[in-house]
Coordinates of N, CA and C and ligand atoms in Angstrom, one line a residue:
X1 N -0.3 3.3 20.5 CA -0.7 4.2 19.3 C -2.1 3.7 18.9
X2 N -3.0 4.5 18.7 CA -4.4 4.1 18.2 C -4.4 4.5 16.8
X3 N -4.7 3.4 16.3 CA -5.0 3.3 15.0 C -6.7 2.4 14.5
X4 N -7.1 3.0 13.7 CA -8.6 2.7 13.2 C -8.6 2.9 11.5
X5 N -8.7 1.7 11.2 CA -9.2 1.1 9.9 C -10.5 1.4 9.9
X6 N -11.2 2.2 8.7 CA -12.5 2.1 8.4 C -12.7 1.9 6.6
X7 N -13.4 1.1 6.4 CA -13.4 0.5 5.5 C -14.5 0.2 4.7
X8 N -14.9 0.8 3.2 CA -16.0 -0.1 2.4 C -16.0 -0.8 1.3
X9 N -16.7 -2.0 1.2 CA -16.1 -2.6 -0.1 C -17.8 -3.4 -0.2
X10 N -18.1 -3.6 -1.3 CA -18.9 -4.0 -2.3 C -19.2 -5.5 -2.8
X11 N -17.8 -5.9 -2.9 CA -17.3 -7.5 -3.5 C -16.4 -8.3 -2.0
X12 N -16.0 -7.1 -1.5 CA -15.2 -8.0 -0.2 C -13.5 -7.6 -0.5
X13 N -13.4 -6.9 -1.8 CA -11.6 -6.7 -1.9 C -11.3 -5.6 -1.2
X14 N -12.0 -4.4 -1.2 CA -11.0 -3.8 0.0 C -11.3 -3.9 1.5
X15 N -12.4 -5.0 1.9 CA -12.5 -5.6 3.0 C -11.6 -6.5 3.1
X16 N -10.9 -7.4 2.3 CA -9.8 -8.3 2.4 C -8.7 -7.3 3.2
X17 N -8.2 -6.5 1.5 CA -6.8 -5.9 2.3 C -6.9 -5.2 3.5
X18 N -8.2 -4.3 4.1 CA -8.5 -3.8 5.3 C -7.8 -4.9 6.3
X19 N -8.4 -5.6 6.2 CA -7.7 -7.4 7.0 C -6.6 -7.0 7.2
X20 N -6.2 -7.3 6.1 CA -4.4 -7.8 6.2 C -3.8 -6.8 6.3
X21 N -4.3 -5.4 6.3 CA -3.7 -4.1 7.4 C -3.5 -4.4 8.3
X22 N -4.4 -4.6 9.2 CA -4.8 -4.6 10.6 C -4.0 -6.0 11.2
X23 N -3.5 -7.2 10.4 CA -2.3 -7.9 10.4 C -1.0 -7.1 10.5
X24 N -1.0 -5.9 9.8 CA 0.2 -5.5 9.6 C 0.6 -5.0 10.4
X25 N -0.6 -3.9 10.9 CA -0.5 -2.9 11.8 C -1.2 -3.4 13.0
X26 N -0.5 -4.5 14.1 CA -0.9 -4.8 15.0 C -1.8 -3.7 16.4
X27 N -3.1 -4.3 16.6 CA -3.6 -3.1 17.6 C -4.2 -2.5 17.2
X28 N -4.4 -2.4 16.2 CA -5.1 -1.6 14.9 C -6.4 -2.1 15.3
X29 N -7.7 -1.0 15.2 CA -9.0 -1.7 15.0 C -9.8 -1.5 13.8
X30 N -10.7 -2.5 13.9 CA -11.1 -2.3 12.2 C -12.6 -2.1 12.3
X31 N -13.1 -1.1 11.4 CA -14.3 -0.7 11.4 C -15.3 -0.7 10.2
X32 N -16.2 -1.4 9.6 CA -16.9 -1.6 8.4 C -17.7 -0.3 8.4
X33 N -18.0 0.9 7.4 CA -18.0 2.2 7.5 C -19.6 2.1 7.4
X34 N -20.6 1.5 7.5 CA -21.5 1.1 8.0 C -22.2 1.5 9.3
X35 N -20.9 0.8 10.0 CA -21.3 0.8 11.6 C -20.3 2.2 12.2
X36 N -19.9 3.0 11.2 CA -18.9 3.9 11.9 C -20.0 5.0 12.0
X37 N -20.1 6.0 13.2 CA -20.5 7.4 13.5 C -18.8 8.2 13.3
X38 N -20.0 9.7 13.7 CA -18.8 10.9 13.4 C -17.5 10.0 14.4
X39 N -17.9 9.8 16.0 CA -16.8 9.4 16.8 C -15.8 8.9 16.6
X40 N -16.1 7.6 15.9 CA -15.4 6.8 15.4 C -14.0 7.3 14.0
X41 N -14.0 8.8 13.9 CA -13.6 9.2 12.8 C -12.4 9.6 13.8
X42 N -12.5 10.1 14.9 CA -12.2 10.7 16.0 C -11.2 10.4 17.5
X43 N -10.3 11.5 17.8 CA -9.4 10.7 18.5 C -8.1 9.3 18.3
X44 N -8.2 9.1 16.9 CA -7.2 8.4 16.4 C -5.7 9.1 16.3
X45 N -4.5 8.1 16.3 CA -3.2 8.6 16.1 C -2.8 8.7 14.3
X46 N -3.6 7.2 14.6 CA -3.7 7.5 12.6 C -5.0 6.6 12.6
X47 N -5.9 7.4 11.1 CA -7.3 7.0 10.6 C -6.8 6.8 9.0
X48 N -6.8 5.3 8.8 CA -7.0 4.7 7.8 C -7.9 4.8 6.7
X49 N -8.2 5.1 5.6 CA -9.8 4.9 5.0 C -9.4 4.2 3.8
X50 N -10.7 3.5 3.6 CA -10.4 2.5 2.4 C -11.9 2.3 1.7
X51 N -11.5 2.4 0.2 CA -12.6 2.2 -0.6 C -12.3 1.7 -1.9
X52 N -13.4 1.5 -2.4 CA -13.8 0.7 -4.0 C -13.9 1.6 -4.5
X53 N -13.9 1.4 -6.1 CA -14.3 2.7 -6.9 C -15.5 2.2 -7.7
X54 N -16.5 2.7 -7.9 CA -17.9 2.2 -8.7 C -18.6 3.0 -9.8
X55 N -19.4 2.6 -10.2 CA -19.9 3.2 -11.3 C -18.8 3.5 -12.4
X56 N -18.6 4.9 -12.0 CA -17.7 5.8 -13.8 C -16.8 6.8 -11.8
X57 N -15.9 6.2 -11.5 CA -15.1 7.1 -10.6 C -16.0 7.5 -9.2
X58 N -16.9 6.5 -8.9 CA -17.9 6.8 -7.6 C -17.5 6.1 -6.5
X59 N -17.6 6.9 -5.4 CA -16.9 6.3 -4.2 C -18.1 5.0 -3.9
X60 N -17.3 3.7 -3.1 CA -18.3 3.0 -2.8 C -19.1 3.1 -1.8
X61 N -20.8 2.8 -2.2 CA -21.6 3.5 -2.1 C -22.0 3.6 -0.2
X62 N -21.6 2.6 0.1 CA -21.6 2.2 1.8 C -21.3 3.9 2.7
X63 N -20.1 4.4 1.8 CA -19.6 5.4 2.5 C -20.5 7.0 2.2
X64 N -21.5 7.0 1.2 CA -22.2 8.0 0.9 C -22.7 8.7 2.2
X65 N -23.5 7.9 2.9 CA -23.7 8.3 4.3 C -22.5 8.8 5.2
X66 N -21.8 8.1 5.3 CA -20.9 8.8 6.5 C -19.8 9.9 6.4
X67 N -19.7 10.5 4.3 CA -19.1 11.4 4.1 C -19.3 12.4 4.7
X68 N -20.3 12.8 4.9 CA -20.9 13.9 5.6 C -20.5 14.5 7.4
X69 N -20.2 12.8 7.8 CA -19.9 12.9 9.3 C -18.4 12.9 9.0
X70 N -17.8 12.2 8.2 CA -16.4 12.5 8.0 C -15.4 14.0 8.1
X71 N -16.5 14.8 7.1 CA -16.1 16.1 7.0 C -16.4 16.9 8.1
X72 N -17.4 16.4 9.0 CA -17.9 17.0 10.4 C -17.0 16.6 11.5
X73 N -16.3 15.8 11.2 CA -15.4 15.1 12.4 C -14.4 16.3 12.9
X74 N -13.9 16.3 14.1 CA -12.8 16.7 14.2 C -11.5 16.2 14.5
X75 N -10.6 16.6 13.1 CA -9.6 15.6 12.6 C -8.5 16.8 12.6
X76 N -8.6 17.6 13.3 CA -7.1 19.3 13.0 C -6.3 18.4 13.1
X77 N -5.3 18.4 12.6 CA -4.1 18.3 13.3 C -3.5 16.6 12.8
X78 N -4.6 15.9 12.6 CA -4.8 14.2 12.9 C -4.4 13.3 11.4
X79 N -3.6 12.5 11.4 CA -2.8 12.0 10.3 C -4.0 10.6 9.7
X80 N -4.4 10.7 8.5 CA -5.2 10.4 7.7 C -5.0 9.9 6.5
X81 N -4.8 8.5 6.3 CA -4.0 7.9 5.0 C -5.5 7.2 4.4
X82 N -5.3 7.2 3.1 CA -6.5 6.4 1.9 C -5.7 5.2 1.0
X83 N -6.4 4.7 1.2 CA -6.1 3.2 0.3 C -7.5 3.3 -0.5
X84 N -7.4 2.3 -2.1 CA -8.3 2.7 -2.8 C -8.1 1.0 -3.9
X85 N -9.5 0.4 -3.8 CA -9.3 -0.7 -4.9 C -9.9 -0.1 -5.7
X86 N -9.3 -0.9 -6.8 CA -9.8 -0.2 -8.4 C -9.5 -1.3 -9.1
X87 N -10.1 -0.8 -10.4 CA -9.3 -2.0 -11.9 C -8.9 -0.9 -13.0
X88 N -7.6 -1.2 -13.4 CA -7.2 0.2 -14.1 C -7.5 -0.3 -15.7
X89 N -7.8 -1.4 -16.0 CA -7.7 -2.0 -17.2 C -9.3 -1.6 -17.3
X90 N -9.9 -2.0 -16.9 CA -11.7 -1.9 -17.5 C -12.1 -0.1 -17.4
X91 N -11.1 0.5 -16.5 CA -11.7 1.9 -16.1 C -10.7 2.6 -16.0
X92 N -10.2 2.6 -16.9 CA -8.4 3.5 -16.5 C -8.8 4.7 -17.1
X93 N -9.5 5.5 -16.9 CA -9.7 7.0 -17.0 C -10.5 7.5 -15.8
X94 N -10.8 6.9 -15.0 CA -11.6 6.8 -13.4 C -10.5 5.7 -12.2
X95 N -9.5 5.5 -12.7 CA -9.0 4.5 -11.8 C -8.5 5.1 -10.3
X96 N -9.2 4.2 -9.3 CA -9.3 4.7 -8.1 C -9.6 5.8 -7.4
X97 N -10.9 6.5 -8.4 CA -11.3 8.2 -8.5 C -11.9 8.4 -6.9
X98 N -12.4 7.3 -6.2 CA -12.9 7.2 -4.9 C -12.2 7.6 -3.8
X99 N -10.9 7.4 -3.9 CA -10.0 8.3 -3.3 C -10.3 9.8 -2.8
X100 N -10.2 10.1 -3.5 CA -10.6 12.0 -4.0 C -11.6 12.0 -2.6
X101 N -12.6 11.9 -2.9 CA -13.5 12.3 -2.1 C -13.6 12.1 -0.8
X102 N -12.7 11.0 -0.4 CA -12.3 10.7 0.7 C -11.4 11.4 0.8
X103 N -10.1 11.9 1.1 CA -9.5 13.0 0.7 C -9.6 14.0 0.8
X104 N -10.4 14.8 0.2 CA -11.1 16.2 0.5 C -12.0 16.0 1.7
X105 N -13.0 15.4 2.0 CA -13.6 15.4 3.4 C -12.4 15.2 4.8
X106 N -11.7 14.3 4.5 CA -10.5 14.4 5.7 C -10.0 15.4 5.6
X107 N -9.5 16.3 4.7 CA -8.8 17.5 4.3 C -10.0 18.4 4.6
X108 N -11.0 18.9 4.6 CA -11.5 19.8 5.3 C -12.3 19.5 6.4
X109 N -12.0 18.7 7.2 CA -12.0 18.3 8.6 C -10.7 18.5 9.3
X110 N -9.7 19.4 8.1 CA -8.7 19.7 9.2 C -7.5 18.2 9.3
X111 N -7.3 17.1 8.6 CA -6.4 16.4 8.6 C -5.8 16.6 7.9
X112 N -4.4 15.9 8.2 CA -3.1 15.5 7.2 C -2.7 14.3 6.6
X113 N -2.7 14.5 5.2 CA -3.3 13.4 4.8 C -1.4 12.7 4.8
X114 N -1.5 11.5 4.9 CA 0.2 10.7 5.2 C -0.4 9.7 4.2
X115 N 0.8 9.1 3.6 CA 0.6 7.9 2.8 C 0.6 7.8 1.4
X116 N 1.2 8.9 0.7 CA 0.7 9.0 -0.6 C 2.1 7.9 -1.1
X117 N 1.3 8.1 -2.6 CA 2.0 6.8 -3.2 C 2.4 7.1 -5.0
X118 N 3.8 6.2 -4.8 CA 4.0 6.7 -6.6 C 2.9 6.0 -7.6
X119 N 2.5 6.6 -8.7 CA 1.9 6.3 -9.6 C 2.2 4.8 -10.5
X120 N 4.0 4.9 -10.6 CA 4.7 4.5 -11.6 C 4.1 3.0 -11.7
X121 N 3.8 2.2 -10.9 CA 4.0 0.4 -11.3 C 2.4 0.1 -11.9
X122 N 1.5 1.5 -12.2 CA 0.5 1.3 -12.6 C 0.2 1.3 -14.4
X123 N -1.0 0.7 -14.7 CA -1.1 1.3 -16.0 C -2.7 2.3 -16.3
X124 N -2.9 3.4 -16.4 CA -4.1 4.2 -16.5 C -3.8 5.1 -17.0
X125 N -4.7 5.8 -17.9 CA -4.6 7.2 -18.3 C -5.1 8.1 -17.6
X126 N -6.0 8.4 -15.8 CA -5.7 9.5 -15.5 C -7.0 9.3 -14.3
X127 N -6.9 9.6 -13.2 CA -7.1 9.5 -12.2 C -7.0 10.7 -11.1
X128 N -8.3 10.6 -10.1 CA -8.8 11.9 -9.6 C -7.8 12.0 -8.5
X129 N -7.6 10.6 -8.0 CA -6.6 10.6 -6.9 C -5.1 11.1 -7.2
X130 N -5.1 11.2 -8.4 CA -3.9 12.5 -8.9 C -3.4 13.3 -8.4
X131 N -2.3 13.9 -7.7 CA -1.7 15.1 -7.0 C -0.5 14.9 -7.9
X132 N -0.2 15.5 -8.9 CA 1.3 15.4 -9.7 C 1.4 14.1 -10.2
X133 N 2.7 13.5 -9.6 CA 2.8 12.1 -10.2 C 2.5 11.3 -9.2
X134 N 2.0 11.6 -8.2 CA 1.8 10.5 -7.0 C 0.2 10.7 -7.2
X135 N -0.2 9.4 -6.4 CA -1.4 9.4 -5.8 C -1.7 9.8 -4.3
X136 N -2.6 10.0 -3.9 CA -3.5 10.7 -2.5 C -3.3 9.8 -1.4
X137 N -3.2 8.4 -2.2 CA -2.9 7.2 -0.9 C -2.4 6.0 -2.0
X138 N -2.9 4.7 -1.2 CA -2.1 3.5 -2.1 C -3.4 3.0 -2.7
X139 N -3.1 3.1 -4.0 CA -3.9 2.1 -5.0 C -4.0 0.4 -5.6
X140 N -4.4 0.0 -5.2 CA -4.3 -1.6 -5.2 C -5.9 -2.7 -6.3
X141 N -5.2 -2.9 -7.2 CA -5.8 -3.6 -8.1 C -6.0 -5.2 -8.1
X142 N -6.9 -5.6 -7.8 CA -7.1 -7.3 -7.5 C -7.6 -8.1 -9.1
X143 N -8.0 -7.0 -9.9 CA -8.6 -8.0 -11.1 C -7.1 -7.6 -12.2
X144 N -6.0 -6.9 -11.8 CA -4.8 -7.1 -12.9 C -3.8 -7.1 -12.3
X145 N -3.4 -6.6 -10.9 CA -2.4 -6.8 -9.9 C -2.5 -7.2 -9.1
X146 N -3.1 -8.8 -8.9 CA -3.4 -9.4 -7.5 C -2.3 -9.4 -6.7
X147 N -1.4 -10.2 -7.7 CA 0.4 -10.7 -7.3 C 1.0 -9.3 -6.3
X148 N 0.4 -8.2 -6.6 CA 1.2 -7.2 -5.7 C 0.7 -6.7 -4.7
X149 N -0.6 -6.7 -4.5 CA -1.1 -6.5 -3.5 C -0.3 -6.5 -2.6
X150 N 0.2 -8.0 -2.0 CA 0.5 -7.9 -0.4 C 2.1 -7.3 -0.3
X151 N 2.3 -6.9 -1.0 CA 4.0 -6.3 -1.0 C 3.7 -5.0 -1.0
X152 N 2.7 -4.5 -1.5 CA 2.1 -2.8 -1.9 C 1.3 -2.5 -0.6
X153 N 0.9 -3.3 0.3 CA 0.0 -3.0 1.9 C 1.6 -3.1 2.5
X154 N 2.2 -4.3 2.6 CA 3.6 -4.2 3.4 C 4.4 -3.2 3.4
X155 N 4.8 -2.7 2.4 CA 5.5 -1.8 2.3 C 4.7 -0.3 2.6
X156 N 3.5 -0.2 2.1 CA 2.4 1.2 2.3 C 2.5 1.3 4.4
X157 N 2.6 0.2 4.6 CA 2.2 0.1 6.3 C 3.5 0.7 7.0
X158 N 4.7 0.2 6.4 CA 5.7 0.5 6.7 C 6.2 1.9 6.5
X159 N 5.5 2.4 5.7 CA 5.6 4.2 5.3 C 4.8 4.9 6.0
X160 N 3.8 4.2 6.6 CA 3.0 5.1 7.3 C 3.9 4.9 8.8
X161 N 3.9 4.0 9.4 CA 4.4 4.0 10.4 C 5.7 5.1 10.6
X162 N 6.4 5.2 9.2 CA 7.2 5.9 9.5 C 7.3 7.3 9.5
X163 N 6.1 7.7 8.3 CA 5.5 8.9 8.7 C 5.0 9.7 9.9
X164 N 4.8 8.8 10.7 CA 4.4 9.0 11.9 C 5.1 9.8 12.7
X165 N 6.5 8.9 12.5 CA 7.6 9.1 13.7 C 7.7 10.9 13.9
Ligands
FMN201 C1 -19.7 -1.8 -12.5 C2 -18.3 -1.6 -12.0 C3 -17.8 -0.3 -12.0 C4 -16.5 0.0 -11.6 N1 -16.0 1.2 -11.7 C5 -14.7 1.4 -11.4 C6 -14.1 2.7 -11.7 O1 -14.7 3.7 -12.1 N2 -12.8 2.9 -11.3 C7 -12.0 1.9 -10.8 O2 -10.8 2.1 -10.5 N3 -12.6 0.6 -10.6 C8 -13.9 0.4 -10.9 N4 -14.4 -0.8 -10.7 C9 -13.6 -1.9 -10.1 C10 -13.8 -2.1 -8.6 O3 -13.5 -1.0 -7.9 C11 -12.9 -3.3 -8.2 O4 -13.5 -4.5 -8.7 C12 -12.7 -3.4 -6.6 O5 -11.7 -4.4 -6.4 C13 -14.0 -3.8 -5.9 O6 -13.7 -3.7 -4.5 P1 -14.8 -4.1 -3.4 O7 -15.1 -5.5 -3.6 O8 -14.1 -3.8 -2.1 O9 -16.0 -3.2 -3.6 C14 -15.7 -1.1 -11.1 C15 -16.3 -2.4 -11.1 C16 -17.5 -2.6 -11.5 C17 -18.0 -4.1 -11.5

């Protein structure tokens, strides 16, 4: 099964857990969204994406460029999960709004987005990555939920995998 992590981060935290994906999910290759073309979006069993949120709900900035090729990719049919770092305490009315946009470009590129995630062990008032009570993908907080991180990737890896089946 091909799997491809692509990933942007700013500080290095969603470059950490990108990591410790790619631990989870053996085989997996991992891509800094930098060095990713349309290709690279392309041909996967499952496509990973992972981002920071910045400013006031702004995706991080690395991926500005390749949104464009994202939405150009051709992804019909192709299963597409988002992970998203945030801080819900300094920005809990934007928390993990970076999502979104990633999201809608995989979604009109024709993907299916796998992986969403409950809201509940968070604390925010209101977020773009919003679909009902769940979120778009898994949200993971390092400056007020460090402690859960690695049980929130473990378990997220293990849902996707099974989404798959
Ligand atoms: C200036 C600034 C703006 C931020 N804006 C948001 C925001 O709007 N929403 C959010 O959830 N997190 C926000 N954050 C928190 C970052 O997304 C968080 O620190 C994240 O772990 C950084 O990941 P990175 O190192 O991979 O870029 C902001 C942080 C800073 C310093």
């Amino acid at each position: 099964m091909k799997i491809r992590i692509v990933y942007g981060s700013s500080t290095g935290n969603t470059e950490a857990a990108a990591r410790h994906l790619t631990q989870l999910m053996p085989g997996s290759e991992l891509l800094e969204v930098s060095n990713a073309q349309t290709a690279d979006f392309e041909g996967c069993d499952l496509l990973v994406l992972g981002t920071s949120t910045w400013g006031l709900g702004e995706l991080q900035h690395d991926w500005d460029a390749a949104l464009e090729n994202l939405r150009g990719a051709r992804l019909q049919g192709s299963a597409v999960a988002l992970f998203g770092l945030g801080d819900q305490a300094s920005y809990p009315s934007t928390f993990v709004d970076g999502l979104r946009p990633l999201g809608d470009a995989a979604s009109e590129a024709g993907a299916r987005l796998i992986g969403r995630w409950p809201a509940d062990d968070y604390d925010f008032q209101d977020s773009a990555a919003l679909d009902g009570e769940q979120l778009i993908g898994l949200a993971l907080d390092e400056e007020n939920q460090s402690d859960m991180s690695r049980a929130r990737l473990q378990r997220w890896a293990e849902q996707l995998l099974n989404e798959l089946r």
